[in-house]
Short mmCIF file of C-alpha atoms and ligand atoms in Angstrom, two decimals:
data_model
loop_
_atom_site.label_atom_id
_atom_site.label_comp_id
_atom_site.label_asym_id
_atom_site.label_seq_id
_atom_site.Cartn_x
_atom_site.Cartn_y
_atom_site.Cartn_z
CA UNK A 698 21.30 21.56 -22.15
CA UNK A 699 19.67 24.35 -24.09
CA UNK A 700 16.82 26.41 -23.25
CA UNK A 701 14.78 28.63 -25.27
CA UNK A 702 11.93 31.28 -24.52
CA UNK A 703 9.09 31.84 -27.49
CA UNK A 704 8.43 35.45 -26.58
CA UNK A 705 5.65 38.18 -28.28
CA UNK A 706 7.07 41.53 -30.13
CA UNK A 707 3.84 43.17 -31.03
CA UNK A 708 0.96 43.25 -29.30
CA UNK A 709 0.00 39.64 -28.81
CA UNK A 710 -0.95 37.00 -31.57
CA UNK A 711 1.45 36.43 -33.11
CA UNK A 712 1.40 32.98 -33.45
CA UNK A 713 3.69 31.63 -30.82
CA UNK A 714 1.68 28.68 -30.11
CA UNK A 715 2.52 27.64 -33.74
CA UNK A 716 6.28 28.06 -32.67
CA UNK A 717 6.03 26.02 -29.33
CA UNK A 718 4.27 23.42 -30.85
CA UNK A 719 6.82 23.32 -33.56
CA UNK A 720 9.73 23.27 -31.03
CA UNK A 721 8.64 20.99 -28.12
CA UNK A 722 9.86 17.78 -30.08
CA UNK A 723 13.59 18.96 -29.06
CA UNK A 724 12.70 20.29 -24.92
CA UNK A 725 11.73 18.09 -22.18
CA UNK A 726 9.69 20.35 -20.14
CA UNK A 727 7.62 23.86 -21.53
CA UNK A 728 6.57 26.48 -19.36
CA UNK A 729 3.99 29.15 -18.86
CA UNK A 730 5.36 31.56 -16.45
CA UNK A 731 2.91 34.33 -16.63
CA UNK A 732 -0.53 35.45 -18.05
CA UNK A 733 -3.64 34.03 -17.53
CA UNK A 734 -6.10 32.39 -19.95
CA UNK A 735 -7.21 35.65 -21.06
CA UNK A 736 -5.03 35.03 -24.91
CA UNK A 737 -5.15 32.20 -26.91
CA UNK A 738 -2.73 30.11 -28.83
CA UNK A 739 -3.80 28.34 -31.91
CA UNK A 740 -2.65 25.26 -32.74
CA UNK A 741 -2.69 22.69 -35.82
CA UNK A 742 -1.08 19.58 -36.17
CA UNK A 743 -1.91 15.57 -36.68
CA UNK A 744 -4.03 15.59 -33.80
CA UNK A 745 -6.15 18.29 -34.69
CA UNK A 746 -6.71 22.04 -33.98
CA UNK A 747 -6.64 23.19 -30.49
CA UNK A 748 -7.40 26.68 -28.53
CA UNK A 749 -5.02 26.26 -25.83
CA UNK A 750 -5.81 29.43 -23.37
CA UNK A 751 -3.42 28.51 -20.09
CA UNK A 752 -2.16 25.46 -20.58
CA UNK A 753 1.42 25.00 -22.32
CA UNK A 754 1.04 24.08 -26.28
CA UNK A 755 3.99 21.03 -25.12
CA UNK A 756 0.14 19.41 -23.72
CA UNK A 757 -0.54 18.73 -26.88
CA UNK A 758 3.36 16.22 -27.75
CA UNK A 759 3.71 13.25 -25.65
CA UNK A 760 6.38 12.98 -23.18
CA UNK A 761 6.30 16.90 -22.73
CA UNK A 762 6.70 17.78 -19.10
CA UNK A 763 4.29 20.95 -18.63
CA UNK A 764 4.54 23.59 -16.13
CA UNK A 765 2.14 26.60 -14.87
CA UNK A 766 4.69 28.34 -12.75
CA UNK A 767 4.20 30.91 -10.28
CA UNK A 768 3.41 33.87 -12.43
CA UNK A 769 0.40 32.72 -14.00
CA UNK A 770 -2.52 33.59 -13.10
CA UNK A 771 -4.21 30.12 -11.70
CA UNK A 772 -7.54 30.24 -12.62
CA UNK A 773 -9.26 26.77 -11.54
CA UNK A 774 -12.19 27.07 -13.19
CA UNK A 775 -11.00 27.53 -16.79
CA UNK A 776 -8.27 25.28 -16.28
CA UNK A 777 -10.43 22.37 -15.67
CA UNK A 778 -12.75 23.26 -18.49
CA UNK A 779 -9.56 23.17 -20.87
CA UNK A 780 -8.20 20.05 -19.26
CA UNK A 781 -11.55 18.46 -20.37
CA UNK A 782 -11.73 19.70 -23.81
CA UNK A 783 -8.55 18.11 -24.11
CA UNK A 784 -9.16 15.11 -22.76
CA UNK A 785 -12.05 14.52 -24.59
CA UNK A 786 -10.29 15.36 -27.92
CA UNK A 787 -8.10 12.42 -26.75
CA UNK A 788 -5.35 14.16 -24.89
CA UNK A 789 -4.14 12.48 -21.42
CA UNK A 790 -3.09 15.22 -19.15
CA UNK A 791 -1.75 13.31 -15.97
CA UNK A 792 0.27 14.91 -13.26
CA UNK A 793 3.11 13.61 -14.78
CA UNK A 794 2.93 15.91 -18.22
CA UNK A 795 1.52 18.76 -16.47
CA UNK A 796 2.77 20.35 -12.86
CA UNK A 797 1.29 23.24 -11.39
CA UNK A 798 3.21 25.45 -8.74
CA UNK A 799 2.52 25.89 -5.35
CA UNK A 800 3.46 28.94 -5.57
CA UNK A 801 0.80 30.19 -7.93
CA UNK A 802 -1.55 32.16 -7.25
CA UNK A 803 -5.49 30.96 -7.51
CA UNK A 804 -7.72 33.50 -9.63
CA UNK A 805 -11.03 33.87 -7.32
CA UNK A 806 -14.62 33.88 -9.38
CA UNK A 807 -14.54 37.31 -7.74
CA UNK A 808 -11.80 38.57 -9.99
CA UNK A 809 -13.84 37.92 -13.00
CA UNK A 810 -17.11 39.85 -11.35
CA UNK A 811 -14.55 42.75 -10.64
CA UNK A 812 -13.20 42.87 -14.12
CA UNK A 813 -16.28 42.96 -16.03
CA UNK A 814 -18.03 45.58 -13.31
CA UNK A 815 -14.77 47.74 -13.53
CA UNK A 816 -15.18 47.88 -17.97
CA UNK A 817 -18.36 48.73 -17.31
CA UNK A 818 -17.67 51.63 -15.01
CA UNK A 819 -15.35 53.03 -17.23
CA UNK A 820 -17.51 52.61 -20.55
CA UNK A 821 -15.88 54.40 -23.51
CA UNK A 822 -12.94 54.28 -21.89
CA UNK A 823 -12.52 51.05 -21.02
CA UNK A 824 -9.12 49.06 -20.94
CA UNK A 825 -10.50 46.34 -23.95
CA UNK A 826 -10.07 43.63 -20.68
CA UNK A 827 -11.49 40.09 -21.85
CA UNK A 828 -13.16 39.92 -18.56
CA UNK A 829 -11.17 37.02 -17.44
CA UNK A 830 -10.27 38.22 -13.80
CA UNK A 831 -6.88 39.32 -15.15
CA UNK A 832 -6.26 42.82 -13.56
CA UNK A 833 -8.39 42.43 -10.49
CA UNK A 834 -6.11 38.96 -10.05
CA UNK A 835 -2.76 40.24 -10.42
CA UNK A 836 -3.74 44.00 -8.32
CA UNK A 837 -4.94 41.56 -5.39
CA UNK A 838 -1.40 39.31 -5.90
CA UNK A 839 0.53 43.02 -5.30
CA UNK A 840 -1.74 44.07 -2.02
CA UNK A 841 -1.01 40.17 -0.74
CA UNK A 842 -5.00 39.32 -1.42
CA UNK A 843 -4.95 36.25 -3.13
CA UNK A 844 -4.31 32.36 -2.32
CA UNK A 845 -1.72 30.28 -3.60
CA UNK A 846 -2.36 27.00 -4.89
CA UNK A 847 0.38 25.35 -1.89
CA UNK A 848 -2.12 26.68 1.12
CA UNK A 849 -5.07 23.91 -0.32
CA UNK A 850 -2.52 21.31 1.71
CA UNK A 851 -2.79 23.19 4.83
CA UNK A 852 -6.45 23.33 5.55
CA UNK A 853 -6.71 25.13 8.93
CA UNK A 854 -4.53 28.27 7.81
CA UNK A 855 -6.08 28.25 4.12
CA UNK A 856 -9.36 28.81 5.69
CA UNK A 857 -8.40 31.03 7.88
CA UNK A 858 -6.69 32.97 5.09
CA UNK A 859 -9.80 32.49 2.76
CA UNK A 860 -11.95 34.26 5.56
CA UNK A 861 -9.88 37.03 5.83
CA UNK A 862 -9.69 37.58 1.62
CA UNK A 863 -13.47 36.94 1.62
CA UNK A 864 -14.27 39.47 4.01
CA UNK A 865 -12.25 42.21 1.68
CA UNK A 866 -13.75 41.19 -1.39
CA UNK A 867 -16.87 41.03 -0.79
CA UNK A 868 -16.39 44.57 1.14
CA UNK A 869 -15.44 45.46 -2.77
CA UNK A 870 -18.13 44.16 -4.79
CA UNK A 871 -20.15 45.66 -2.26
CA UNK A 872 -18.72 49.12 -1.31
CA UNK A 873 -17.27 49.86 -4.58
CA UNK A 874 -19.68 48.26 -6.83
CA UNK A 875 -23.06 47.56 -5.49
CA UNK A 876 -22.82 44.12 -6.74
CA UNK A 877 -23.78 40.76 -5.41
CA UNK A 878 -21.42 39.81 -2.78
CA UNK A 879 -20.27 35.47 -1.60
CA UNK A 880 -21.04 33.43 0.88
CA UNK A 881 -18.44 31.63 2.65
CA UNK A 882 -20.86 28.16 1.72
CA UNK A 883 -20.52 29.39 -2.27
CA UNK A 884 -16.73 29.36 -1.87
CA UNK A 885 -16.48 26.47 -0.48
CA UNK A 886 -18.29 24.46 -2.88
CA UNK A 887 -16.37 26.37 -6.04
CA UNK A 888 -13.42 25.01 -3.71
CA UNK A 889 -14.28 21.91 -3.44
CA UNK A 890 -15.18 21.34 -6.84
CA UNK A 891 -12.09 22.66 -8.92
CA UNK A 892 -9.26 23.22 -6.60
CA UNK A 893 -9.40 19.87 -4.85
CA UNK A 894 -8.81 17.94 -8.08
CA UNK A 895 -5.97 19.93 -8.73
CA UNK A 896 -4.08 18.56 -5.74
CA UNK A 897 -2.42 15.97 -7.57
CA UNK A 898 -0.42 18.26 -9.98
CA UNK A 899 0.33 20.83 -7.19
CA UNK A 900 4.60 20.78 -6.51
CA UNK A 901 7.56 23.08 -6.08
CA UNK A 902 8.16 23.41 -9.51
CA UNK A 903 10.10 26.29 -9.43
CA UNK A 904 12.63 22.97 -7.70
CA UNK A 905 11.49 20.81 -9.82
CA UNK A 906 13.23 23.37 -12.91
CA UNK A 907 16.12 23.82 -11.20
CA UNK A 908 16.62 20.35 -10.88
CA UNK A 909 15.98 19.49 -14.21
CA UNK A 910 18.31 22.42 -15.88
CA UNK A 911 21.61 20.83 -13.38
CA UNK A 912 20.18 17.74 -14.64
CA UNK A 913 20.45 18.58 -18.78
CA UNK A 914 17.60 18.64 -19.36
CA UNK A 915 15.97 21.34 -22.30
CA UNK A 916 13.41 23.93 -21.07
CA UNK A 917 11.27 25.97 -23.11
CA UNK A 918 9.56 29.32 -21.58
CA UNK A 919 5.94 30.30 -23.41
CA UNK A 920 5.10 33.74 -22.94
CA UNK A 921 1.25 35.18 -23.25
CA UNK A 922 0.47 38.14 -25.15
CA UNK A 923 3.49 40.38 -26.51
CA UNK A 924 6.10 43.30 -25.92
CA UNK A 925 3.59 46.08 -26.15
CA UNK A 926 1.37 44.56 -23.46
CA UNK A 927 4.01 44.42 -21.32
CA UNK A 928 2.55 45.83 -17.82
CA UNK A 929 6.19 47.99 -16.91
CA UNK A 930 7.09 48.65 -20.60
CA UNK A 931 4.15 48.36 -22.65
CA UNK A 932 1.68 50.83 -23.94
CA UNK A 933 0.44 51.69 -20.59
CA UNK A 934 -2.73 51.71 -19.57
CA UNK A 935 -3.46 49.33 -22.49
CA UNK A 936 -0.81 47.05 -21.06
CA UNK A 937 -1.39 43.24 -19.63
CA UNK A 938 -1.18 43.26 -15.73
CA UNK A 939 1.68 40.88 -15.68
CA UNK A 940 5.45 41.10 -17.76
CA UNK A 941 5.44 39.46 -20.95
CA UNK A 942 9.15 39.63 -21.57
CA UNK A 943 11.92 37.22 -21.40
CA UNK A 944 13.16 38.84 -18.56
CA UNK A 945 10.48 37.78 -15.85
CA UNK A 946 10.92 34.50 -16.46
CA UNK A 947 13.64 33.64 -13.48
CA UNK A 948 11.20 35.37 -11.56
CA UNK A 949 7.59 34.06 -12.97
CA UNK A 950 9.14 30.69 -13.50
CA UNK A 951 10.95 30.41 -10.16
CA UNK A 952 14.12 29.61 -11.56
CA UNK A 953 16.75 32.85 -10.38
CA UNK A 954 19.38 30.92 -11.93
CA UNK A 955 17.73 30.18 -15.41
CA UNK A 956 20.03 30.21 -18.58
CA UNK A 957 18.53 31.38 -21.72
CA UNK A 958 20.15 30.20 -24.79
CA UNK A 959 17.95 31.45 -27.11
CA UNK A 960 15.10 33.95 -26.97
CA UNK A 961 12.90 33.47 -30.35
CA UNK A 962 11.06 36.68 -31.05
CA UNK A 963 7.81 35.94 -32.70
CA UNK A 964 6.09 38.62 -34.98
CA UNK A 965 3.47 38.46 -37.92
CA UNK A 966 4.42 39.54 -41.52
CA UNK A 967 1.68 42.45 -40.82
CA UNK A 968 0.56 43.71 -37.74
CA UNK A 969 -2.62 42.82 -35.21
CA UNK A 970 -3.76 44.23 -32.07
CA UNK A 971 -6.41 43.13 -30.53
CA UNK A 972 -8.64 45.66 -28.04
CA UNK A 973 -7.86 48.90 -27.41
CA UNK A 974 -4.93 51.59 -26.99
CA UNK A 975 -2.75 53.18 -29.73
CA UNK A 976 -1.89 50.86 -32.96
CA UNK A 977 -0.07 53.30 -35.03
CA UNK A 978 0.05 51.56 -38.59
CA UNK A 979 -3.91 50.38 -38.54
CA UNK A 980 -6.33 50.15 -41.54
CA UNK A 981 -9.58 51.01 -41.77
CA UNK A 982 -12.31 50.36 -44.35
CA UNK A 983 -12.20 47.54 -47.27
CA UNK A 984 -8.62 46.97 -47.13
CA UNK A 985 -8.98 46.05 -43.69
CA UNK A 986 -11.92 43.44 -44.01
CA UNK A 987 -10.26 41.83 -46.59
CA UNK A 988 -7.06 41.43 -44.56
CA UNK A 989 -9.19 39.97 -41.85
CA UNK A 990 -11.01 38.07 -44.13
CA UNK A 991 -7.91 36.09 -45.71
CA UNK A 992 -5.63 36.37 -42.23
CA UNK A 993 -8.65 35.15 -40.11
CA UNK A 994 -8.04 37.29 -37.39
CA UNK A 995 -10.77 36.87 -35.03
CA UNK A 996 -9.47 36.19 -31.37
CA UNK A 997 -8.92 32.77 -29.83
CA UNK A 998 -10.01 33.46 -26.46
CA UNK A 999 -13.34 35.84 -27.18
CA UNK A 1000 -13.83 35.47 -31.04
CA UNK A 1001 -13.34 39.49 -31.12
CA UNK A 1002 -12.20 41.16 -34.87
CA UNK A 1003 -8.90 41.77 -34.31
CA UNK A 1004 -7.59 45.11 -35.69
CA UNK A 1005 -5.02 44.99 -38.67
CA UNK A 1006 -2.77 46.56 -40.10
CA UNK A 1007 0.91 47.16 -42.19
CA UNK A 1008 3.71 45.70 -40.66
CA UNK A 1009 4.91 48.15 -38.15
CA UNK A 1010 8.81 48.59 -38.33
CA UNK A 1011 8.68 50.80 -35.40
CA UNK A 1012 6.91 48.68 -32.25
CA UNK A 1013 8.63 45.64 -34.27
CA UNK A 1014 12.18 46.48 -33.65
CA UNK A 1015 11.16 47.86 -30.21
CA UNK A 1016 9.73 44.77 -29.19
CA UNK A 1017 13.14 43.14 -30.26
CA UNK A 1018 14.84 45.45 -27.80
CA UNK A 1019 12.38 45.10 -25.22
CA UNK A 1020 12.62 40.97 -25.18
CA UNK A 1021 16.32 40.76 -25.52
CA UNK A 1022 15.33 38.23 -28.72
CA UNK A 1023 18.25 37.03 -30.36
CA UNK A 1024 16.49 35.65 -33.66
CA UNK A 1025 13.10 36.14 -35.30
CA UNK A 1026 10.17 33.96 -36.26
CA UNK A 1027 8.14 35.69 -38.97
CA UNK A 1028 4.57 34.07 -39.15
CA UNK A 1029 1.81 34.21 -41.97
CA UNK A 1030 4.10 35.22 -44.69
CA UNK A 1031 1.54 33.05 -46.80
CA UNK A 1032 -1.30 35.61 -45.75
CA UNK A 1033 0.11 38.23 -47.96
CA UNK A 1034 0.28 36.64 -50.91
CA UNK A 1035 -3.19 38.19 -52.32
CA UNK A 1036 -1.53 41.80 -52.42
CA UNK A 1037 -0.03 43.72 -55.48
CA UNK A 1038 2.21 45.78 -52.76
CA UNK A 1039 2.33 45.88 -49.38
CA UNK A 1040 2.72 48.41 -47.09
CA UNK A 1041 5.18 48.57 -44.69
CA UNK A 1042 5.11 51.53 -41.94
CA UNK A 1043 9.07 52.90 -41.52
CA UNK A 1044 8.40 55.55 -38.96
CA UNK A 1045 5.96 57.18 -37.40
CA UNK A 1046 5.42 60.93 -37.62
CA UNK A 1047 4.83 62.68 -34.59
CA UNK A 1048 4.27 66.41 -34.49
CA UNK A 1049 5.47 66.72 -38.02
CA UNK A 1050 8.47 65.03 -36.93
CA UNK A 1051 9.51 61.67 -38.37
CA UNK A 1052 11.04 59.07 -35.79
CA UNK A 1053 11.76 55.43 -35.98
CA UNK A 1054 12.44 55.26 -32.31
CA UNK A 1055 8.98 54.02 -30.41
CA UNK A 1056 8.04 56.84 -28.30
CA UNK A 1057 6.46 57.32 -24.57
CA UNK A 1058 2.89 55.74 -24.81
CA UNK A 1059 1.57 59.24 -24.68
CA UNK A 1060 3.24 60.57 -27.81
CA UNK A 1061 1.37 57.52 -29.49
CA UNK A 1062 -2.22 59.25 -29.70
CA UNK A 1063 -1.01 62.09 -32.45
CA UNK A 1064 1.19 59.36 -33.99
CA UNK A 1065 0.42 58.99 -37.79
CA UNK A 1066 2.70 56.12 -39.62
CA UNK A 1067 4.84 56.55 -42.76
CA UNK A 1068 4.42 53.70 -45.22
CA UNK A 1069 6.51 52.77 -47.49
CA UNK A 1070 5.26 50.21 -50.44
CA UNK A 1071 6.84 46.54 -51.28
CA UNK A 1072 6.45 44.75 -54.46
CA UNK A 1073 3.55 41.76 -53.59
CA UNK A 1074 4.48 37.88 -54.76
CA UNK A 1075 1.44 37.48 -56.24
CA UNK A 1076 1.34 33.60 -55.86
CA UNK A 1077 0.88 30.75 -53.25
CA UNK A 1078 4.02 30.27 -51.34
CA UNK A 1079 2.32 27.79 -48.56
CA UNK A 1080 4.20 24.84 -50.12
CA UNK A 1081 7.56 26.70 -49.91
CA UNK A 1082 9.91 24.82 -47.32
CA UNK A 1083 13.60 26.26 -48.23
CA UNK A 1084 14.79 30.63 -48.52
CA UNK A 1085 14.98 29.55 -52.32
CA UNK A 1086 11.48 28.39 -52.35
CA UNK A 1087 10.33 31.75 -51.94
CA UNK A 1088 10.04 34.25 -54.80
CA UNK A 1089 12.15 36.83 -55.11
CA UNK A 1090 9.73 39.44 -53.91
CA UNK A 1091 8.97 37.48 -50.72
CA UNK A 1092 12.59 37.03 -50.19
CA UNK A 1093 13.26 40.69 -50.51
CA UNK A 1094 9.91 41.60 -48.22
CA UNK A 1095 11.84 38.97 -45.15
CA UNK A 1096 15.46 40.82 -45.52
CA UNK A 1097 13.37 44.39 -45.61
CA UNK A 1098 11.77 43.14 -42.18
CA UNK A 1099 15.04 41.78 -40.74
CA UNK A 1100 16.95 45.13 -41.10
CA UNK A 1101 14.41 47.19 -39.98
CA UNK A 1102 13.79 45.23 -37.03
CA UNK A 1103 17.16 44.86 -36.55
CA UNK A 1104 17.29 40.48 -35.87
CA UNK A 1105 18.40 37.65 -37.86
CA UNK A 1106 14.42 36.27 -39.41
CA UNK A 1107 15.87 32.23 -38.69
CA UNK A 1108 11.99 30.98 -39.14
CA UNK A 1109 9.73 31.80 -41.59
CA UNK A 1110 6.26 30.27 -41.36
CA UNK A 1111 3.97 29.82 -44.46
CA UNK A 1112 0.78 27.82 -43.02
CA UNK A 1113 -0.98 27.08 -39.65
CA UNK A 1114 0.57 23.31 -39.74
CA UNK A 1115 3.06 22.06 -38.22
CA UNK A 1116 5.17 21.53 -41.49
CA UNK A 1117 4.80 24.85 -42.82
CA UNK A 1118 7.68 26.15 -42.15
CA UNK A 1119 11.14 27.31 -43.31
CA UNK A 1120 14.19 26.92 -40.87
CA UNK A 1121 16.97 29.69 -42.36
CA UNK A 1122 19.72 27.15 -39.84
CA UNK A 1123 22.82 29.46 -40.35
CA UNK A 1124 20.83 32.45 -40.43
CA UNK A 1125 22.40 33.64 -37.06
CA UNK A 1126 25.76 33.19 -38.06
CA UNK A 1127 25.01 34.47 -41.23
CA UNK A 1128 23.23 38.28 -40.05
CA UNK A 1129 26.52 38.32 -37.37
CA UNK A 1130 29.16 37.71 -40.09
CA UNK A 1131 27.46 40.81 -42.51
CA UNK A 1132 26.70 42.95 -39.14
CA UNK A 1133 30.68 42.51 -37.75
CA UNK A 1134 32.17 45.67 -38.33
P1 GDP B 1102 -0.46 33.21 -30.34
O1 GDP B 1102 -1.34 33.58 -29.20
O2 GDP B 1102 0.75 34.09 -30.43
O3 GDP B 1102 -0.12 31.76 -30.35
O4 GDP B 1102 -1.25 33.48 -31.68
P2 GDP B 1102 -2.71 32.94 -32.08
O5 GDP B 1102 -2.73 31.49 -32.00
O6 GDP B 1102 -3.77 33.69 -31.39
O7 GDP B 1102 -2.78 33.45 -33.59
C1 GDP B 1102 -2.09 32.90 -34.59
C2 GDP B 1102 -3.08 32.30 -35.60
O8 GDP B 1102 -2.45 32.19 -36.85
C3 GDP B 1102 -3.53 30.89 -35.28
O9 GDP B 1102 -4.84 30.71 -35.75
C4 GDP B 1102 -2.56 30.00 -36.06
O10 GDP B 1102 -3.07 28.73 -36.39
C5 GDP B 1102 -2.35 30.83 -37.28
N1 GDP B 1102 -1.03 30.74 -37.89
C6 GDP B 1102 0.17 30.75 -37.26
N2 GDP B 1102 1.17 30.80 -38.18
C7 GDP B 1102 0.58 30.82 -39.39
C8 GDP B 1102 1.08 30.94 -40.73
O11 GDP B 1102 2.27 31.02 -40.98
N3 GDP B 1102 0.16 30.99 -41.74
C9 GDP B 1102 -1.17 30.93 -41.51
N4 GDP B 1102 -2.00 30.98 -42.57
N5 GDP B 1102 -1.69 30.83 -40.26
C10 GDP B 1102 -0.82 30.79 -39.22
#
């Protein structure tokens, strides 16, 4: 039995769908166990290229068991939308590669409404939500005002239940909002139309992982978004409303007795944030485009520029700390190849002082980063599959990362497919052996 969590550092992005859809040949079952389909995971393989938003990337490998735990965010509607796309791409999604807990909680069109009205209120100062129902979804979950997926098999106390959460959100888009408020007919037919068909795939799966981990089997845990967002850790307010660390999954998954093996820390070779709050090592201007331009960062879920920027040292090794990550998968290497150096932010200078400890949020706004420059490789390295493949100034640019972030760099991907990849296998014992002292 081993089981392994693909986990964010930075602020989301990174390319961890590439990782999970790399590593499901080797796990039985993958899990989301919080988030909503607010991110994005791109993926590329034999099949084709997929946006995968909630569902588990192991959808997309036959004879993958997939699991929406508790901690997601359910949201029907989307769901189904995906499950088509899917299908009609050729993917069979059946309830026996894809369980979803009935424990979960559903995400109301309501929480979408809310979302969007909310950005709007605040304007300039807005949270950069993608207006999926995210943070209106997981604030009702706290004050005990959503559904869970498990009530759709009792129908006399879900409708009961449904009157009662009606009643106070409507009293909200009304009150708070002036907006249009539901009828208890317009529920019932979104009801009936995309939670019904989800009965099938409804279970205890938080039993059903238990089970399986006494029974051998391998688990992998799929986190949304990164360690920044994280909503107790991250760079609050411009955090995710749920915990995108390894350590909510015995909680989000509904597994208290979980064992981790691995965690696998997933970070680009530069940095990308996308929406708003403090991003300490961004670029501006030409260099920016450009970096766009060749790194394609647009977003999965809304298409959005994504802001970019030198590697940031700093949030890197914090997000390292923050997930507990025990190795490091280093993605788009191959996206830097264009550059004569490359620019690597160290520290950050804060009040004229120079740190490389990530500060309180708050400290973030007068933060200014200090760059230092690497030598560029100057050629195409997307073909490299072995550490000696890579020129020397690559090589040098992966052990610079490592240090600073303070993590054995064990993967080292080169392209969006599947087979881009290098796998560094004694790395681990390697970085332990030169770090023993
Ligand atoms: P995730 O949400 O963490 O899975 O990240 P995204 O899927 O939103 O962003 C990663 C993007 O980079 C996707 O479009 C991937 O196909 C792509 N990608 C991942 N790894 C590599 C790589 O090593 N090189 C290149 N060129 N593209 C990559």
């Amino acid at each position: 039995m081993s089981n392994r969590a693909i986990v964010g550092i930075n602020w989301g992005d990174e390319g961890k769908g590439r990782m999970v859809d790399l590593m499901t040949e080797s796990y039985d079952i993958v899990v989301r166990y919080q988030g909503g389909g607010n991110a994005g995971h791109t993926v590329v393989n034999e099949k084709g290229k997929f946006a995968l938003h909630l569902l588990p990337s192991g959808i997309l490998r036959e004879g993958t068991v997939n699991v929406l735990a508790d901690g997601v965010a359910l949201d029907p509607e989307n769901l189904f939308a995906e499950i088509e796309d899917l299908r009609s791409k050729g993917i069979t999604i059946t309830p026996d590669n894809l369980k979803i807990s009935s424990w979960a909680s559903l995400l109301f069109p309501w929480h979408r409404d809310l979302d969007g009205l909310e950005e709007a209120r605040l304007a300039d100062a807005k949270y950069g939500s993608t207006k999926q129902g995210i943070a209106p979804f997981y604030a009702d979950r706290s004050r005990k005002k959503t559904i869970l997926a498990g009530e759709l098999f009792y129908p006399e106390a879900f409708n009961r239940h449904l009157d009662t959460v009606l009643e106070w959100e409507n009293l909200t888009l009304d009150k708070e909002y002036s907006a249009s408020t539901y009828t208890r007919e317009d529920i019932d037919d979104w009801v009936k139309r995309y939670c019904e068909p989800m009965k099938p795939f409804i279970c205890d799966t938080g039993k059903y992982l238990s089970k399986a981990q006494a029974e051998g089997k391998n688990i992998l845990f799929e986190a949304q978004l990164g360690a920044l967002r994280d909503l107790d850790r991250g760079i609050w307010p411009f955090t995710t409303s749920s915990n995108t660390t390894a350590s909510y999954i015995p909680v989000g998954a509904g597994m208290p007795g979980v064992v981790l093996d691995d965690i696998t820390g997933v970070v680009k070779a530069y940095s990308t944030c996308v929406g708003e709050g403090p991003f300490v090592s961004e670029w501006t201007g030409e260099d920016a485009e450009k970096l766009r331009e060749v790194g394609e960062e647009y977003g999965a879920k809304t298409g959005r520029a994504r802001r970019v920027g030198s590697f940031d040292c700093v949030a890197t090794r914090h997000g390292v700390q923050m997930q507990g990550a025990t190795e490091i998968a280093l993605t788009k290497l191959d996206i830097l190849s264009y550059m004569d150096t490359i620019p690597v932010c160290t520290a950050y200078s804060i009040d004229g002082k120079e740190t490389d400890e990530f500060p309180f949020p708050s400290a973030l706004d007068g933060a200014k980063p200090v760059t230092e420059y690497m030598e560029g490789w100057k050629c195409d390295i997307s073909s490299a599959r072995r550490w000696e493949d890579l020129p020397e100034a690559a090589r040098r640019y992966v052990s610079f990362i490592e240090e600073a972030a303070g993590c054995p760099v064990v993967y080292i991907s080169v392209g969006a497919e599947r087979e881009s990849i290098i796998i560094r296998e004694d790395r681990k014992s390697e970085w332990l052996r030169e770090h023993r002292n």
